[in-house]
Amino acid sequence: MTQVAEKNRDRISRRQVDKFAERRAQLADAALVTLAELGYARTSLREIAQNSEFSHGVLHYYFRDKADLIMACVRQYNAYCVTRYDQIVATSQSADELKRDFAAGLAKTLREDTAMHRLWYDLRTQSLFEQSFQADVAEIDKSLERMIWRIVSQFAELAGSPPAVSAEVAYAIFDGLFQQGLLKHLSGDTGAASELQAHAELLMGKLVVG
Amino acid sequence: MTQVAEKNRDRISRRQVDKFAERRAQLADAALVTLAELGYARTSLREIAQNSEFSHGVLHYYFRDKADLIMACVRQYNAYCVTRYDQIVATSQSADELKRDFAAGLAKTLREDTAMHRLWYDLRTQSLFEQSFQADVAEIDKSLERMIWRIVSQFAELAGSPPAVSAEVAYAIFDGLFQQGLLKHLSGDTGAASELQAHAELLMGKLVVG
DNA sequence: GAGTTTCTTGGACGATTGTCAAGATTTTTC
DNA sequence: GAAAAATCTTGACAATCGTCCAAGAAACTC
């Protein structure tokens, strides 16, 4: 086989892989919408297909089984949120500004991405029962922890004092706050988002020694 | 109808009601075990019946439908945990003792009641999707919040300084800590419980001003 | 443009689900 | 202890589930 032919085959193969991966992402995206609407327990492959432009059979062409699809969704979800506050961290000039912008960002995504957040909590809880989800969920949780830690440590630096808690504790705190906010928001409490905003601002101040 | 006959009928009726309620509680208890093992999404009525001494048909004699059974389980769960720390609150002589005992209690129940806790998080998350669960879940969540608040406010009193956060925020924080601990504990991290203990002790100190 | 591969469809399958009802069994009533 | 009421078992039902497959449509190769 000539070098040219080999290169050519590689290019083609790569193109096929890309197309395959692209369609997988499309289907995972469509699945995310349905999952976020119905939750893990009530979502079937047929329902996912019906809410997309594909048939239910095609799902098994791109995914080994249901668990494979769900895990792809979980990974896809990661992209939605992990870099959400990086802009804020990079451009903030003062501790106060960072604190305000972060709290406002939390409230905004609680209001706008409600369904996606509840899906995350759903899938994370499923990982407590299904061992096959654990690794991927743990990895995403860790990346969320790092995201929070970037904010907290940058805040501490701008404030001129070291953080008073570890990355794990900081994440656990804001995650707990957010989840409570989500529960209230979804039960019809229209003030839940602004309460979350106030609470986050308050707590961020307490997470650095002073 | 004589007064005696009326009284008699009432007594009988009450006995029947009690028996009915008692068996409902038995069945809900059995259902709790299976639910805690498999999670909401994977638990069927037949599976629940199989793990009990009854047949699957009897479930529909005591419960209108599956949702009715699940809600009875949620309510039953409430009794397990709401008064868990009241003894500690009542007998603690100093802020340090209360803090230590509370943190130790958290770690203990994380280790010993693992499955029941993950069921609670599962059902609470389901309430984000199923409106019919929302009222009961919110009520239990509120009672857990009050439980945490009894501890925090008693700690603040013993420490001689007012709490630095509201009841909602205090609960959100400890709930977030506990959930992270549960995730780690169930993924095989044998140090999760003692880490939770240390984190809870650390944070309790920070939740009062001064 | 024929031949080959890749992609997609829609139906069929066996298993499982929640629900229900008819009948057997037990408990209660008088 | 017979009649009545309650409790419980068993089997059946329609629906839905994940999975698989044969055949058609589309894309690609030479």
Tab-separated table of C-alpha atoms (C1' of nucleotides) in Angstrom, chain A residues 23 46 54-58 61-62, chain C residues 5-13:
chain	number	residue	atom	x	y	z
A	23	ARG	CA	-24.717	11.900	14.890
A	46	ARG	CA	-39.255	5.403	21.860
A	54	PHE	CA	-35.259	9.886	13.931
A	55	SER	CA	-36.838	6.503	14.395
A	56	HIS	CA	-36.381	4.482	17.544
A	57	GLY	CA	-34.386	1.833	15.701
A	58	VAL	CA	-31.540	4.186	14.886
A	61	TYR	CA	-27.238	1.735	15.599
A	62	TYR	CA	-25.379	4.469	17.460
C	5	DT	C1'	-20.943	-0.039	2.239
C	6	DT	C1'	-23.309	2.771	5.489
C	7	DC	C1'	-27.350	4.366	7.417
C	8	DT	C1'	-32.272	4.221	8.513
C	9	DT	C1'	-36.822	2.398	8.959
C	10	DG	C1'	-40.620	0.030	10.969
C	11	DG	C1'	-42.248	-4.098	12.651
C	12	DA	C1'	-41.778	-8.177	15.596
C	13	DC	C1'	-40.116	-10.566	19.752
